[in-house]
PDB file of C-alpha atoms in Angstrom:
ATOM      1  CA  MET A   1      17.749  35.789 -18.603  1.00 49.00           C
ATOM      2  CA  LYS A   2      19.631  36.825 -15.280  1.00 70.00           C
ATOM      3  CA  ALA A   3      21.257  39.334 -15.400  1.00 77.00           C
ATOM      4  CA  PRO A   4      25.009  37.969 -13.902  1.00 87.00           C
ATOM      5  CA  LEU A   5      26.002  38.569 -10.202  1.00 91.00           C
ATOM      6  CA  ASP A   6      28.304  41.589  -9.169  1.00 91.00           C
ATOM      7  CA  LEU A   7      31.724  41.048  -7.969  1.00 92.00           C
ATOM      8  CA  ASP A   8      32.378  43.679  -6.465  1.00 91.00           C
ATOM      9  CA  GLN A   9      29.485  43.209  -4.400  1.00 92.00           C
ATOM     10  CA  LEU A  10      30.502  39.569  -3.665  1.00 93.00           C
ATOM     11  CA  GLN A  11      33.716  40.687  -2.913  1.00 91.00           C
ATOM     12  CA  THR A  12      32.125  43.099  -0.180  1.00 92.00           C
ATOM     13  CA  PHE A  13      30.213  39.530   0.703  1.00 93.00           C
ATOM     14  CA  ILE A  14      33.420  38.143   1.632  1.00 91.00           C
ATOM     15  CA  SER A  15      34.503  40.404   3.650  1.00 89.00           C
ATOM     16  CA  ILE A  16      31.355  40.278   5.831  1.00 90.00           C
ATOM     17  CA  ALA A  17      31.471  37.036   6.101  1.00 88.00           C
ATOM     18  CA  ASP A  18      35.773  37.055   7.585  1.00 84.00           C
ATOM     19  CA  THR A  19      35.368  39.854   9.562  1.00 84.00           C
ATOM     20  CA  GLY A  20      32.436  39.398  10.975  1.00 82.00           C
ATOM     21  CA  SER A  21      31.581  43.096  10.584  1.00 85.00           C
ATOM     22  CA  PHE A  22      29.446  45.368   7.849  1.00 88.00           C
ATOM     23  CA  THR A  23      32.586  48.515   9.509  1.00 88.00           C
ATOM     24  CA  ARG A  24      35.449  46.077   8.894  1.00 87.00           C
ATOM     25  CA  ALA A  25      34.024  45.695   5.895  1.00 89.00           C
ATOM     26  CA  ALA A  26      33.402  48.626   4.021  1.00 89.00           C
ATOM     27  CA  GLU A  27      37.270  49.437   5.507  1.00 88.00           C
ATOM     28  CA  GLU A  28      38.916  46.934   3.376  1.00 86.00           C
ATOM     29  CA  VAL A  29      36.728  47.264   0.502  1.00 87.00           C
ATOM     30  CA  HIS A  30      37.614  51.243   1.338  1.00 87.00           C
ATOM     31  CA  ARG A  31      33.410  51.639   0.945  1.00 89.00           C
ATOM     32  CA  THR A  32      32.174  53.710   3.057  1.00 89.00           C
ATOM     33  CA  GLN A  33      28.869  52.046   5.535  1.00 88.00           C
ATOM     34  CA  SER A  34      25.725  52.843   4.150  1.00 89.00           C
ATOM     35  CA  ALA A  35      27.801  51.864   0.664  1.00 90.00           C
ATOM     36  CA  VAL A  36      28.118  48.494   1.917  1.00 90.00           C
ATOM     37  CA  SER A  37      24.695  47.981   3.246  1.00 91.00           C
ATOM     38  CA  MET A  38      23.715  49.162  -0.073  1.00 92.00           C
ATOM     39  CA  GLN A  39      26.082  46.614  -1.969  1.00 92.00           C
ATOM     40  CA  MET A  40      24.546  43.939   0.387  1.00 93.00           C
ATOM     41  CA  ARG A  41      20.493  44.781  -0.067  1.00 92.00           C
ATOM     42  CA  ARG A  42      21.604  44.542  -3.956  1.00 92.00           C
ATOM     43  CA  LEU A  43      22.720  41.461  -3.616  1.00 93.00           C
ATOM     44  CA  GLU A  44      19.796  39.732  -1.517  1.00 93.00           C
ATOM     45  CA  GLU A  45      17.937  41.234  -3.343  1.00 91.00           C
ATOM     46  CA  ARG A  46      19.992  39.427  -7.044  1.00 91.00           C
ATOM     47  CA  ILE A  47      19.674  35.866  -4.322  1.00 91.00           C
ATOM     48  CA  GLY A  48      16.420  35.894  -3.941  1.00 91.00           C
ATOM     49  CA  LYS A  49      17.091  35.394  -0.359  1.00 91.00           C
ATOM     50  CA  PRO A  50      18.197  37.457   2.802  1.00 92.00           C
ATOM     51  CA  LEU A  51      21.677  36.036   3.528  1.00 93.00           C
ATOM     52  CA  PHE A  52      23.182  37.603   6.560  1.00 90.00           C
ATOM     53  CA  GLU A  53      21.348  37.523  10.251  1.00 87.00           C
ATOM     54  CA  LYS A  54      22.460  39.615  13.956  1.00 81.00           C
ATOM     55  CA  ASP A  55      24.701  36.951  16.011  1.00 76.00           C
ATOM     56  CA  GLY A  56      25.117  39.500  19.674  1.00 75.00           C
ATOM     57  CA  ARG A  57      26.644  42.535  17.181  1.00 72.00           C
ATOM     58  CA  THR A  58      28.313  40.638  14.701  1.00 73.00           C
ATOM     59  CA  ASN A  59      26.595  39.660  10.527  1.00 75.00           C
ATOM     60  CA  LYS A  60      25.680  35.889  10.733  1.00 86.00           C
ATOM     61  CA  LEU A  61      25.442  33.909   7.253  1.00 90.00           C
ATOM     62  CA  THR A  62      22.730  32.213   6.983  1.00 91.00           C
ATOM     63  CA  GLU A  63      22.805  29.046   5.249  1.00 91.00           C
ATOM     64  CA  GLU A  64      21.358  30.765   1.969  1.00 92.00           C
ATOM     65  CA  GLY A  65      24.515  33.041   2.108  1.00 92.00           C
ATOM     66  CA  ASP A  66      26.317  29.707   4.139  1.00 90.00           C
ATOM     67  CA  ARG A  67      26.284  28.552   0.530  1.00 90.00           C
ATOM     68  CA  LEU A  68      26.862  31.689  -1.226  1.00 93.00           C
ATOM     69  CA  LEU A  69      30.439  32.156  -0.030  1.00 90.00           C
ATOM     70  CA  SER A  70      31.762  29.200  -0.808  1.00 87.00           C
ATOM     71  CA  TYR A  71      30.405  30.132  -4.598  1.00 90.00           C
ATOM     72  CA  ALA A  72      31.622  33.957  -4.122  1.00 91.00           C
ATOM     73  CA  ARG A  73      35.032  32.477  -3.720  1.00 86.00           C
ATOM     74  CA  ARG A  74      35.356  30.620  -6.219  1.00 85.00           C
ATOM     75  CA  LEU A  75      34.464  33.745  -8.753  1.00 89.00           C
ATOM     76  CA  ILE A  76      36.465  35.522  -7.307  1.00 87.00           C
ATOM     77  CA  TYR A  77      39.316  33.681  -7.290  1.00 79.00           C
ATOM     78  CA  LEU A  78      38.957  33.163 -11.409  1.00 83.00           C
ATOM     79  CA  ASN A  79      38.435  36.207 -12.291  1.00 85.00           C
ATOM     80  CA  ARG A  80      42.124  36.803 -10.230  1.00 78.00           C
ATOM     81  CA  GLU A  81      43.203  34.011 -13.001  1.00 73.00           C
ATOM     82  CA  THR A  82      41.778  35.434 -15.673  1.00 78.00           C
ATOM     83  CA  LEU A  83      43.005  39.144 -15.422  1.00 76.00           C
ATOM     84  CA  ALA A  84      46.609  37.434 -14.044  1.00 68.00           C
ATOM     85  CA  ALA A  85      46.755  34.931 -17.746  1.00 67.00           C
ATOM     86  CA  PHE A  86      46.471  38.494 -19.892  1.00 69.00           C
ATOM     87  CA  ASP A  87      49.164  40.571 -17.737  1.00 64.00           C
ATOM     88  CA  ASP A  88      52.063  41.795 -19.662  1.00 52.00           C
ATOM     89  CA  GLN A  89      53.501  42.280 -16.407  1.00 58.00           C
ATOM     90  CA  ARG A  90      52.762  39.135 -14.894  1.00 66.00           C
ATOM     91  CA  LEU A  91      55.338  37.549 -12.143  1.00 70.00           C
ATOM     92  CA  GLU A  92      58.559  35.784 -12.726  1.00 77.00           C
ATOM     93  CA  GLY A  93      61.569  33.735 -11.185  1.00 82.00           C
ATOM     94  CA  THR A  94      62.041  30.692  -9.115  1.00 86.00           C
ATOM     95  CA  ILE A  95      60.143  29.900  -5.450  1.00 88.00           C
ATOM     96  CA  ARG A  96      61.540  27.543  -3.241  1.00 92.00           C
ATOM     97  CA  ILE A  97      57.612  25.832  -1.042  1.00 93.00           C
ATOM     98  CA  GLY A  98      58.474  22.744   0.637  1.00 93.00           C
ATOM     99  CA  THR A  99      55.719  20.637   2.351  1.00 93.00           C
ATOM    100  CA  PRO A 100      54.929  17.661   3.913  1.00 91.00           C
ATOM    101  CA  ASP A 101      54.255  14.774   1.856  1.00 87.00           C
ATOM    102  CA  ASP A 102      50.882  14.200   3.676  1.00 84.00           C
ATOM    103  CA  TYR A 103      49.267  17.171   2.410  1.00 88.00           C
ATOM    104  CA  ALA A 104      51.934  17.067  -0.875  1.00 87.00           C
ATOM    105  CA  ASP A 105      49.831  14.437  -1.777  1.00 82.00           C
ATOM    106  CA  ARG A 106      45.994  15.485  -0.836  1.00 83.00           C
ATOM    107  CA  PHE A 107      47.337  19.626  -1.768  1.00 87.00           C
ATOM    108  CA  LEU A 108      49.372  20.236  -4.232  1.00 86.00           C
ATOM    109  CA  PRO A 109      47.709  19.223  -7.295  1.00 84.00           C
ATOM    110  CA  GLU A 110      45.184  21.512  -7.184  1.00 81.00           C
ATOM    111  CA  ILE A 111      47.470  24.603  -5.682  1.00 84.00           C
ATOM    112  CA  MET A 112      50.529  23.286  -8.144  1.00 85.00           C
ATOM    113  CA  ALA A 113      48.090  23.502 -11.274  1.00 81.00           C
ATOM    114  CA  ARG A 114      46.155  26.271 -10.457  1.00 78.00           C
ATOM    115  CA  PHE A 115      48.493  28.956  -9.391  1.00 83.00           C
ATOM    116  CA  SER A 116      50.572  28.241 -12.910  1.00 82.00           C
ATOM    117  CA  ARG A 117      47.667  28.552 -14.697  1.00 78.00           C
ATOM    118  CA  SER A 118      48.107  31.876 -13.138  1.00 77.00           C
ATOM    119  CA  ASN A 119      51.717  32.847 -13.233  1.00 80.00           C
ATOM    120  CA  PRO A 120      53.182  30.524 -16.184  1.00 81.00           C
ATOM    121  CA  ARG A 121      56.266  32.157 -15.864  1.00 82.00           C
ATOM    122  CA  VAL A 122      56.930  31.703 -12.402  1.00 86.00           C
ATOM    123  CA  GLU A 123      59.283  27.983 -11.647  1.00 87.00           C
ATOM    124  CA  LEU A 124      58.130  26.176  -8.377  1.00 87.00           C
ATOM    125  CA  THR A 125      60.370  24.139  -6.675  1.00 90.00           C
ATOM    126  CA  VAL A 126      59.660  21.393  -4.076  1.00 92.00           C
ATOM    127  CA  ILE A 127      61.011  19.744  -1.324  1.00 92.00           C
ATOM    128  CA  CYS A 128      58.484  17.358   0.515  1.00 91.00           C
ATOM    129  CA  GLU A 129      60.258  17.344   4.348  1.00 90.00           C
ATOM    130  CA  PRO A 130      58.560  16.771   7.746  1.00 89.00           C
ATOM    131  CA  THR A 131      57.293  20.188   9.901  1.00 90.00           C
ATOM    132  CA  PRO A 132      60.788  20.692  11.549  1.00 89.00           C
ATOM    133  CA  GLY A 133      63.276  20.022   8.811  1.00 90.00           C
ATOM    134  CA  LEU A 134      60.375  23.083   6.987  1.00 92.00           C
ATOM    135  CA  VAL A 135      60.285  24.823   9.969  1.00 91.00           C
ATOM    136  CA  GLU A 136      65.251  24.724   9.616  1.00 91.00           C
ATOM    137  CA  HIS A 137      65.178  25.472   5.902  1.00 93.00           C
ATOM    138  CA  ILE A 138      62.855  28.861   6.547  1.00 91.00           C
ATOM    139  CA  LYS A 139      65.107  29.960   9.014  1.00 89.00           C
ATOM    140  CA  ARG A 140      68.236  29.064   7.236  1.00 89.00           C
ATOM    141  CA  GLY A 141      66.613  30.867   4.211  1.00 89.00           C
ATOM    142  CA  ASN A 142      66.854  27.808   1.872  1.00 92.00           C
ATOM    143  CA  LEU A 143      62.695  28.020   1.234  1.00 93.00           C
ATOM    144  CA  ASP A 144      60.920  31.055   0.763  1.00 92.00           C
ATOM    145  CA  LEU A 145      57.629  29.364   1.703  1.00 93.00           C
ATOM    146  CA  ALA A 146      56.897  26.483   3.484  1.00 94.00           C
ATOM    147  CA  LEU A 147      52.755  24.672   4.225  1.00 93.00           C
ATOM    148  CA  VAL A 148      53.707  23.616   7.937  1.00 93.00           C
ATOM    149  CA  THR A 149      51.875  21.117  10.278  1.00 91.00           C
ATOM    150  CA  HIS A 150      50.763  24.426  12.712  1.00 90.00           C
ATOM    151  CA  ASN A 151      52.533  24.621  16.733  1.00 85.00           C
ATOM    152  CA  ASP A 152      52.703  27.568  19.110  1.00 79.00           C
ATOM    153  CA  THR A 153      56.276  26.384  19.922  1.00 74.00           C
ATOM    154  CA  ARG A 154      58.282  26.162  16.312  1.00 66.00           C
ATOM    155  CA  GLY A 155      57.462  29.806  15.383  1.00 64.00           C
ATOM    156  CA  GLN A 156      54.956  31.640  13.822  1.00 75.00           C
ATOM    157  CA  SER A 157      52.901  30.497  10.849  1.00 86.00           C
ATOM    158  CA  GLU A 158      49.838  31.600   9.047  1.00 87.00           C
ATOM    159  CA  VAL A 159      46.885  29.166   9.978  1.00 89.00           C
ATOM    160  CA  VAL A 160      45.209  28.788   6.293  1.00 87.00           C
ATOM    161  CA  ARG A 161      42.958  25.147   7.413  1.00 89.00           C
ATOM    162  CA  ARG A 162      41.691  23.530  10.171  1.00 90.00           C
ATOM    163  CA  GLU A 163      41.055  20.130  10.732  1.00 89.00           C
ATOM    164  CA  PRO A 164      40.043  17.347  12.665  1.00 92.00           C
ATOM    165  CA  LEU A 165      43.393  14.580  14.406  1.00 94.00           C
ATOM    166  CA  LEU A 166      42.042  11.213  14.001  1.00 95.00           C
ATOM    167  CA  TRP A 167      41.907   8.270  14.852  1.00 96.00           C
ATOM    168  CA  VAL A 168      42.921   5.617  11.604  1.00 96.00           C
ATOM    169  CA  THR A 169      42.766   1.324  11.638  1.00 95.00           C
ATOM    170  CA  SER A 170      42.169  -1.117   8.997  1.00 95.00           C
ATOM    171  CA  ALA A 171      39.040  -1.322   7.811  1.00 93.00           C
ATOM    172  CA  ASN A 172      39.481  -5.158   6.733  1.00 93.00           C
ATOM    173  CA  HIS A 173      41.316  -5.639  10.637  1.00 93.00           C
ATOM    174  CA  ALA A 174      40.527  -5.717  14.426  1.00 92.00           C
ATOM    175  CA  THR A 175      43.792  -4.323  14.620  1.00 94.00           C
ATOM    176  CA  HIS A 176      42.200  -1.163  17.160  1.00 94.00           C
ATOM    177  CA  GLU A 177      40.829  -4.365  19.401  1.00 94.00           C
ATOM    178  CA  GLN A 178      44.418  -5.576  20.376  1.00 95.00           C
ATOM    179  CA  GLU A 179      45.327  -5.491  23.869  1.00 94.00           C
ATOM    180  CA  ILE A 180      48.278  -4.029  23.479  1.00 96.00           C
ATOM    181  CA  LEU A 181      47.803  -1.272  20.534  1.00 96.00           C
ATOM    182  CA  PRO A 182      50.178  -1.367  17.860  1.00 97.00           C
ATOM    183  CA  MET A 183      50.641   1.750  16.506  1.00 97.00           C
ATOM    184  CA  ALA A 184      52.892   3.658  13.525  1.00 96.00           C
ATOM    185  CA  PHE A 185      53.471   7.271  14.824  1.00 94.00           C
ATOM    186  CA  GLY A 186      55.859   9.850  12.910  1.00 90.00           C
ATOM    187  CA  ARG A 187      59.699  10.791  14.896  1.00 87.00           C
ATOM    188  CA  PRO A 188      59.564  12.131  18.327  1.00 89.00           C
ATOM    189  CA  ASN A 189      59.223  15.076  17.778  1.00 85.00           C
ATOM    190  CA  CYS A 190      55.905  15.137  15.674  1.00 89.00           C
ATOM    191  CA  ILE A 191      52.980  17.137  17.208  1.00 90.00           C
ATOM    192  CA  TRP A 192      50.417  14.474  15.808  1.00 93.00           C
ATOM    193  CA  ARG A 193      52.560  11.686  18.032  1.00 94.00           C
ATOM    194  CA  ARG A 194      52.773  13.927  21.154  1.00 94.00           C
ATOM    195  CA  ALA A 195      48.957  14.444  20.659  1.00 94.00           C
ATOM    196  CA  ALA A 196      47.952  10.871  20.386  1.00 96.00           C
ATOM    197  CA  VAL A 197      50.310   9.204  23.701  1.00 96.00           C
ATOM    198  CA  ASP A 198      49.296  12.061  25.359  1.00 96.00           C
ATOM    199  CA  VAL A 199      46.079  10.972  24.923  1.00 96.00           C
ATOM    200  CA  LEU A 200      46.664   7.156  25.211  1.00 96.00           C
ATOM    201  CA  ASP A 201      48.290   7.857  28.553  1.00 95.00           C
ATOM    202  CA  ARG A 202      45.850   9.651  29.458  1.00 95.00           C
ATOM    203  CA  GLN A 203      42.949   6.573  28.742  1.00 95.00           C
ATOM    204  CA  ASN A 204      45.470   4.380  30.224  1.00 95.00           C
ATOM    205  CA  ARG A 205      45.752   2.228  27.126  1.00 94.00           C
ATOM    206  CA  GLU A 206      49.246  -0.359  26.913  1.00 96.00           C
ATOM    207  CA  TYR A 207      50.846   0.663  23.453  1.00 96.00           C
ATOM    208  CA  ARG A 208      54.515  -0.077  22.134  1.00 96.00           C
ATOM    209  CA  VAL A 209      55.131   2.185  18.826  1.00 95.00           C
ATOM    210  CA  LEU A 210      55.794  -1.150  15.666  1.00 95.00           C
ATOM    211  CA  PHE A 211      56.533   1.955  12.761  1.00 94.00           C
ATOM    212  CA  SER A 212      58.116   5.544  13.549  1.00 93.00           C
ATOM    213  CA  SER A 213      59.244   7.122   9.955  1.00 91.00           C
ATOM    214  CA  PHE A 214      58.736  10.555   8.561  1.00 86.00           C
ATOM    215  CA  SER A 215      57.157   9.229   5.940  1.00 87.00           C
ATOM    216  CA  ALA A 216      53.491   9.922   5.190  1.00 87.00           C
ATOM    217  CA  THR A 217      53.667   6.010   2.781  1.00 88.00           C
ATOM    218  CA  VAL A 218      55.383   4.016   4.697  1.00 92.00           C
ATOM    219  CA  ILE A 219      52.483   5.272   7.806  1.00 93.00           C
ATOM    220  CA  THR A 220      49.642   4.255   5.555  1.00 93.00           C
ATOM    221  CA  ALA A 221      50.882   1.293   4.587  1.00 94.00           C
ATOM    222  CA  ALA A 222      50.766  -0.045   8.066  1.00 95.00           C
ATOM    223  CA  VAL A 223      47.296   1.242   8.708  1.00 96.00           C
ATOM    224  CA  LEU A 224      46.097  -0.004   5.657  1.00 95.00           C
ATOM    225  CA  SER A 225      48.107  -3.918   5.911  1.00 95.00           C
ATOM    226  CA  GLY A 226      46.445  -4.074   9.401  1.00 95.00           C
ATOM    227  CA  LEU A 227      50.018  -4.143  10.946  1.00 96.00           C
ATOM    228  CA  ALA A 228      48.905  -0.748  13.701  1.00 96.00           C
ATOM    229  CA  ILE A 229      46.778   2.282  14.123  1.00 96.00           C
ATOM    230  CA  SER A 230      47.953   5.791  13.635  1.00 96.00           C
ATOM    231  CA  VAL A 231      46.771   9.308  13.811  1.00 96.00           C
ATOM    232  CA  LEU A 232      45.702  11.105  10.237  1.00 94.00           C
ATOM    233  CA  PRO A 233      44.947  14.562   9.562  1.00 92.00           C
ATOM    234  CA  GLU A 234      41.178  14.573   8.193  1.00 89.00           C
ATOM    235  CA  CYS A 235      43.728  15.113   4.487  1.00 85.00           C
ATOM    236  CA  ALA A 236      45.183  12.129   4.709  1.00 87.00           C
ATOM    237  CA  LEU A 237      42.661   9.638   4.643  1.00 90.00           C
ATOM    238  CA  ARG A 238      42.659   7.362   2.100  1.00 89.00           C
ATOM    239  CA  PRO A 239      40.290   4.339   1.399  1.00 91.00           C
ATOM    240  CA  GLY A 240      39.832   0.915   3.175  1.00 93.00           C
ATOM    241  CA  MET A 241      40.232   2.757   6.040  1.00 94.00           C
ATOM    242  CA  ARG A 242      38.226   3.392   9.163  1.00 94.00           C
ATOM    243  CA  VAL A 243      37.937   6.002  11.524  1.00 95.00           C
ATOM    244  CA  LEU A 244      37.767   5.373  15.346  1.00 95.00           C
ATOM    245  CA  GLY A 245      36.334   6.903  18.063  1.00 93.00           C
ATOM    246  CA  GLU A 246      35.440   7.595  22.179  1.00 92.00           C
ATOM    247  CA  ALA A 247      32.716   4.217  21.059  1.00 92.00           C
ATOM    248  CA  ASP A 248      35.566   2.305  20.582  1.00 93.00           C
ATOM    249  CA  GLY A 249      37.515   3.846  22.928  1.00 93.00           C
ATOM    250  CA  PHE A 250      39.331   6.515  21.382  1.00 95.00           C
ATOM    251  CA  ASP A 251      38.992   9.845  23.379  1.00 95.00           C
ATOM    252  CA  ALA A 252      39.074  12.689  20.564  1.00 94.00           C
ATOM    253  CA  LEU A 253      42.581  14.344  19.701  1.00 95.00           C
ATOM    254  CA  PRO A 254      42.945  18.433  18.514  1.00 93.00           C
ATOM    255  CA  ASP A 255      42.330  20.145  16.056  1.00 91.00           C
ATOM    256  CA  CYS A 256      45.066  19.547  13.224  1.00 91.00           C
ATOM    257  CA  ARG A 257      46.592  23.164  12.241  1.00 91.00           C
ATOM    258  CA  ILE A 258      48.774  23.987   8.431  1.00 92.00           C
ATOM    259  CA  GLY A 259      50.259  27.173   7.930  1.00 91.00           C
ATOM    260  CA  ILE A 260      52.098  28.777   6.376  1.00 93.00           C
ATOM    261  CA  MET A 261      55.574  29.588   7.118  1.00 92.00           C
ATOM    262  CA  ARG A 262      57.156  32.949   4.296  1.00 90.00           C
ATOM    263  CA  GLY A 263      61.123  32.659   5.004  1.00 87.00           C
ATOM    264  CA  GLN A 264      63.378  36.147   4.051  1.00 83.00           C
ATOM    265  CA  THR A 265      63.316  36.179  -0.001  1.00 77.00           C
ATOM    266  CA  SER A 266      63.847  39.005  -2.606  1.00 75.00           C
ATOM    267  CA  GLN A 267      60.546  38.487  -4.863  1.00 78.00           C
ATOM    268  CA  PRO A 268      57.738  38.927  -2.151  1.00 84.00           C
ATOM    269  CA  GLU A 269      55.345  39.595  -4.480  1.00 84.00           C
ATOM    270  CA  ILE A 270      56.144  36.412  -5.719  1.00 86.00           C
ATOM    271  CA  VAL A 271      55.970  34.726  -2.196  1.00 87.00           C
ATOM    272  CA  ASP A 272      52.803  36.785  -1.167  1.00 87.00           C
ATOM    273  CA  ALA A 273      50.995  35.307  -4.767  1.00 85.00           C
ATOM    274  CA  LEU A 274      51.439  32.364  -3.944  1.00 88.00           C
ATOM    275  CA  ALA A 275      50.755  32.676   0.155  1.00 88.00           C
ATOM    276  CA  ARG A 276      46.997  34.016  -2.058  1.00 85.00           C
ATOM    277  CA  HIS A 277      46.598  30.971  -3.462  1.00 83.00           C
ATOM    278  CA  ILE A 278      47.098  28.337  -1.294  1.00 87.00           C
ATOM    279  CA  ALA A 279      45.109  30.616   1.573  1.00 84.00           C
ATOM    280  CA  GLU A 280      42.270  30.835  -1.433  1.00 79.00           C
ATOM    281  CA  SER A 281      42.292  26.650  -1.705  1.00 79.00           C
ATOM    282  CA  LEU A 282      42.674  25.588   0.613  1.00 81.00           C
ATOM    283  CA  ASP A 283      39.798  27.530   1.261  1.00 71.00           C
ATOM    284  CA  ASN A 284      38.351  25.393  -1.301  1.00 62.00           C
ATOM    285  CA  ILE A 285      38.883  21.621  -1.292  1.00 63.00           C
ATOM    286  CA  SER A 286      36.773  20.079   0.296  1.00 55.00           C
ATOM    287  CA  VAL A 287      37.590  16.827   2.819  1.00 50.00           C
ATOM    288  CA  PRO A 288      38.257  13.543   0.101  1.00 45.00           C
ATOM    289  CA  VAL A 289      34.990  11.890   0.832  1.00 42.00           C
ATOM    290  CA  GLY A 290      32.802   9.820  -1.178  1.00 38.00           C
ATOM    291  CA  GLU A 291      28.937   9.025  -0.529  1.00 34.00           C
ATOM    292  CA  GLU A 292      28.621   5.295   1.102  1.00 34.00           C
ATOM    293  CA  THR A 293      27.873   3.960  -2.698  1.00 29.00           C
ATOM    294  CA  GLY A 294      30.459   6.372  -4.147  1.00 29.00           C
ATOM    295  CA  SER A 295      34.055   6.245  -5.797  1.00 27.00           C
ATOM    296  CA  PHE A 296      37.023   7.997  -4.082  1.00 26.00           C
ATOM    297  CA  ASP A 297      37.098  10.190  -6.794  1.00 29.00           C
ATOM    298  CA  PHE A 298      39.391  14.058  -5.441  1.00 27.00           C
ATOM    299  CA  ALA A 299      38.838  15.945  -8.732  1.00 28.00           C
ATOM    300  CA  ALA A 300      35.238  15.697  -8.198  1.00 29.00           C
ATOM    301  CA  LEU A 301      34.595  16.398  -4.405  1.00 29.00           C
ATOM    302  CA  ALA A 302      37.082  19.629  -5.613  1.00 31.00           C
ATOM    303  CA  PHE A 303      34.555  21.820  -4.684  1.00 31.00           C
ATOM    304  CA  ALA A 304      31.848  20.275  -2.945  1.00 35.00           C
ATOM    305  CA  LYS A 305      30.597  21.146   0.987  1.00 34.00           C
ATOM    306  CA  MET A 306      32.928  19.955   3.302  1.00 37.00           C
ATOM    307  CA  LYS A 307      31.719  16.708   5.339  1.00 42.00           C
ATOM    308  CA  ARG A 308      32.967  15.947   7.876  1.00 46.00           C
ATOM    309  CA  THR A 309      34.562  11.738   8.669  1.00 53.00           C
ATOM    310  CA  LYS A 310      32.033  10.177  11.663  1.00 55.00           C
ATOM    311  CA  ALA A 311      33.388   8.037  13.868  1.00 58.00           C
ATOM    312  CA  ASN A 312      33.322   4.040  12.578  1.00 56.00           C
ATOM    313  CA  GLN A 313      33.272   5.530   9.261  1.00 55.00           C
ATOM    314  CA  ILE A 314      34.853   3.799   6.841  1.00 52.00           C
ATOM    315  CA  LEU A 315      36.205   4.799   3.506  1.00 52.00           C
ATOM    316  CA  PRO A 316      35.158   2.051   0.176  1.00 45.00           C
ATOM    317  CA  GLY A 317      37.711   1.168  -2.278  1.00 42.00           C
ATOM    318  CA  TRP A 318      40.560  -0.992  -0.215  1.00 34.00           C
TER     319      TRP A 318
END
């Protein structure tokens, strides 16, 4: 039987992958650079594959190193979760978190379940509002932490995930072929709406806004029923949607950046723990796109390799 992997080596490996540097990783894990190099040699011997290759002055992961990274993050997280479960000094209290319903539907089940297992004495109070409202709640001290759509003009947030913003229509309707495009958008201050309008204006495409709502459920219903097309981040795609691309006459949109905002709180330890937990969870959660002949199963895909959605791809199940 092969010996188990060394968690210290895996933690160092993650630090190198995140910083791109053996030197900076050595500072993070409080070891000498020679000790870090020795750890990685032993890890490569244990895996039996090269994990790094030089890319200028940085150390780039090989294909095998990239495969190992997702496993390493999960092992480190599980180790931390296990220790927390037996810690008599576990965190205790109440934390107020806010998120748009797009993200709540996709990310909260995973985030809440795993955080609660590690911190059963912490009560989560969750509100769902669009990002502009959440920013105001943070400023007024009504929230301890918010998961938001990052916008440089709205204040500082720590970006923890980046996804493509996509044009979507119904797989069962030709809504996108109408001469005047019927659109379903968020409210006028929605950053996705402004990005879409900018692209349509540059292309001189005629459109009219038929549905405007802060509810992701309303926007999704308008798209799936064939009444309108819209723009959604990759995480918000649903069965029965079709992704539109340049071949359909729709230019690319800017990426969607998901960030964490922190408010003034009397419980910084809980906020720090939840923020770290969210960042690690979002790094592991895959895009909800099934195989061509498979089912749309969120749980089975939770730790799958991220698969980018292609234009004209149809999500099965509607």
